[in-house]
């Protein structure tokens, strides 16, 4: 299990098989925002919905990492 925290202090456990889109749905449920309006970034990299967290491990995302959360 990975724990990824967004800047509004959400700390939920997710697995490597989950996609960025799944993570957005989890954040949307907690914040009351539609998942389509959420953008997750690390510096200038915008994470695409279809990519799994396992694909991003070590290079882009790691356990305990903070992501930038934006709304469109």
PDB file of C-alpha atoms in Angstrom:
ATOM      1  CA  UNK A   1       0.000   0.000   0.000  1.00  0.00           C
ATOM      2  CA  UNK A   2       1.072   3.559  -0.726  1.00  0.00           C
ATOM      3  CA  UNK A   3       0.091   6.645   1.179  1.00  0.00           C
ATOM      4  CA  UNK A   4      -0.079   9.786  -0.927  1.00  0.00           C
ATOM      5  CA  UNK A   5      -1.003  13.121   0.630  1.00  0.00           C
ATOM      6  CA  UNK A   6      -2.408  16.084  -1.267  1.00  0.00           C
ATOM      7  CA  UNK A   7      -1.869  19.627  -0.052  1.00  0.00           C
ATOM      8  CA  UNK A   8      -5.236  19.821   1.692  1.00  0.00           C
ATOM      9  CA  UNK A   9      -4.098  17.123   4.136  1.00  0.00           C
ATOM     10  CA  UNK A  10      -5.917  14.112   2.735  1.00  0.00           C
ATOM     11  CA  UNK A  11      -4.074  10.968   3.746  1.00  0.00           C
ATOM     12  CA  UNK A  12      -5.696   7.839   2.318  1.00  0.00           C
ATOM     13  CA  UNK A  13      -4.164   4.466   1.524  1.00  0.00           C
ATOM     14  CA  UNK A  14      -4.156   3.428  -2.115  1.00  0.00           C
ATOM     15  CA  UNK A  15      -2.497   0.574  -3.992  1.00  0.00           C
ATOM     16  CA  UNK A  16      -0.006   0.490  -6.860  1.00  0.00           C
ATOM     17  CA  UNK A  17      -2.764  -0.849  -9.133  1.00  0.00           C
ATOM     18  CA  UNK A  18      -4.896   2.261  -8.650  1.00  0.00           C
ATOM     19  CA  UNK A  19      -4.795   4.899 -11.368  1.00  0.00           C
ATOM     20  CA  UNK A  20      -4.459   8.641 -11.056  1.00  0.00           C
ATOM     21  CA  UNK A  21      -8.156   8.753 -12.021  1.00  0.00           C
ATOM     22  CA  UNK A  22      -8.984   6.499  -9.053  1.00  0.00           C
ATOM     23  CA  UNK A  23      -7.024   8.803  -6.763  1.00  0.00           C
ATOM     24  CA  UNK A  24      -8.934  11.801  -8.138  1.00  0.00           C
ATOM     25  CA  UNK A  25     -12.235  10.032  -7.388  1.00  0.00           C
ATOM     26  CA  UNK A  26     -11.120   9.419  -3.806  1.00  0.00           C
ATOM     27  CA  UNK A  27     -10.125  13.063  -3.408  1.00  0.00           C
ATOM     28  CA  UNK A  28     -13.409  14.170  -5.012  1.00  0.00           C
ATOM     29  CA  UNK A  29     -15.397  12.119  -2.510  1.00  0.00           C
ATOM     30  CA  UNK A  30     -13.534  13.764   0.378  1.00  0.00           C
ATOM     31  CA  UNK A  31     -13.675  17.328  -0.924  1.00  0.00           C
ATOM     32  CA  UNK A  32     -17.064  17.389  -2.665  1.00  0.00           C
ATOM     33  CA  UNK A  33     -15.502  18.375  -5.991  1.00  0.00           C
ATOM     34  CA  UNK A  34     -16.055  16.568  -9.287  1.00  0.00           C
ATOM     35  CA  UNK A  35     -13.040  14.398 -10.276  1.00  0.00           C
ATOM     36  CA  UNK A  36     -12.911  16.063 -13.720  1.00  0.00           C
ATOM     37  CA  UNK A  37     -12.111  19.365 -12.019  1.00  0.00           C
ATOM     38  CA  UNK A  38      -9.108  17.998 -10.099  1.00  0.00           C
ATOM     39  CA  UNK A  39      -5.554  18.266 -11.444  1.00  0.00           C
ATOM     40  CA  UNK A  40      -2.698  16.473  -9.671  1.00  0.00           C
ATOM     41  CA  UNK A  41       0.797  17.779 -10.318  1.00  0.00           C
ATOM     42  CA  UNK A  42       4.386  17.442  -9.224  1.00  0.00           C
ATOM     43  CA  UNK A  43       6.277  20.579 -10.226  1.00  0.00           C
ATOM     44  CA  UNK A  44       5.363  20.970 -13.895  1.00  0.00           C
ATOM     45  CA  UNK A  45       4.299  17.369 -14.483  1.00  0.00           C
ATOM     46  CA  UNK A  46       0.540  16.859 -14.746  1.00  0.00           C
ATOM     47  CA  UNK A  47      -0.433  13.264 -14.023  1.00  0.00           C
ATOM     48  CA  UNK A  48      -2.809  11.654 -16.553  1.00  0.00           C
ATOM     49  CA  UNK A  49      -5.882   9.722 -15.342  1.00  0.00           C
ATOM     50  CA  UNK A  50      -5.096   6.402 -17.057  1.00  0.00           C
ATOM     51  CA  UNK A  51      -1.598   5.949 -15.574  1.00  0.00           C
ATOM     52  CA  UNK A  52      -1.307   3.606 -12.575  1.00  0.00           C
ATOM     53  CA  UNK A  53       0.594   4.640  -9.483  1.00  0.00           C
ATOM     54  CA  UNK A  54       2.756   1.544  -9.918  1.00  0.00           C
ATOM     55  CA  UNK A  55       3.938   2.914 -13.274  1.00  0.00           C
ATOM     56  CA  UNK A  56       5.008   6.125 -11.552  1.00  0.00           C
ATOM     57  CA  UNK A  57       6.777   4.503  -8.588  1.00  0.00           C
ATOM     58  CA  UNK A  58      10.390   5.518  -7.927  1.00  0.00           C
ATOM     59  CA  UNK A  59      10.542   7.967 -10.847  1.00  0.00           C
ATOM     60  CA  UNK A  60       7.609  10.242 -10.091  1.00  0.00           C
ATOM     61  CA  UNK A  61       5.723   9.079  -6.979  1.00  0.00           C
ATOM     62  CA  UNK A  62       6.929   7.336  -3.837  1.00  0.00           C
ATOM     63  CA  UNK A  63       5.446   6.356  -0.481  1.00  0.00           C
ATOM     64  CA  UNK A  64       4.642   9.350   1.704  1.00  0.00           C
ATOM     65  CA  UNK A  65       4.918  11.842  -1.141  1.00  0.00           C
ATOM     66  CA  UNK A  66       3.030  15.133  -1.357  1.00  0.00           C
ATOM     67  CA  UNK A  67       1.280  16.103  -4.594  1.00  0.00           C
ATOM     68  CA  UNK A  68       0.026  19.497  -5.662  1.00  0.00           C
ATOM     69  CA  UNK A  69      -3.773  19.639  -5.954  1.00  0.00           C
ATOM     70  CA  UNK A  70      -5.357  22.155  -8.329  1.00  0.00           C
ATOM     71  CA  UNK A  71      -8.908  22.744  -9.471  1.00  0.00           C
ATOM     72  CA  UNK A  72      -9.772  23.538 -13.119  1.00  0.00           C
TER      73      UNK A  72
END
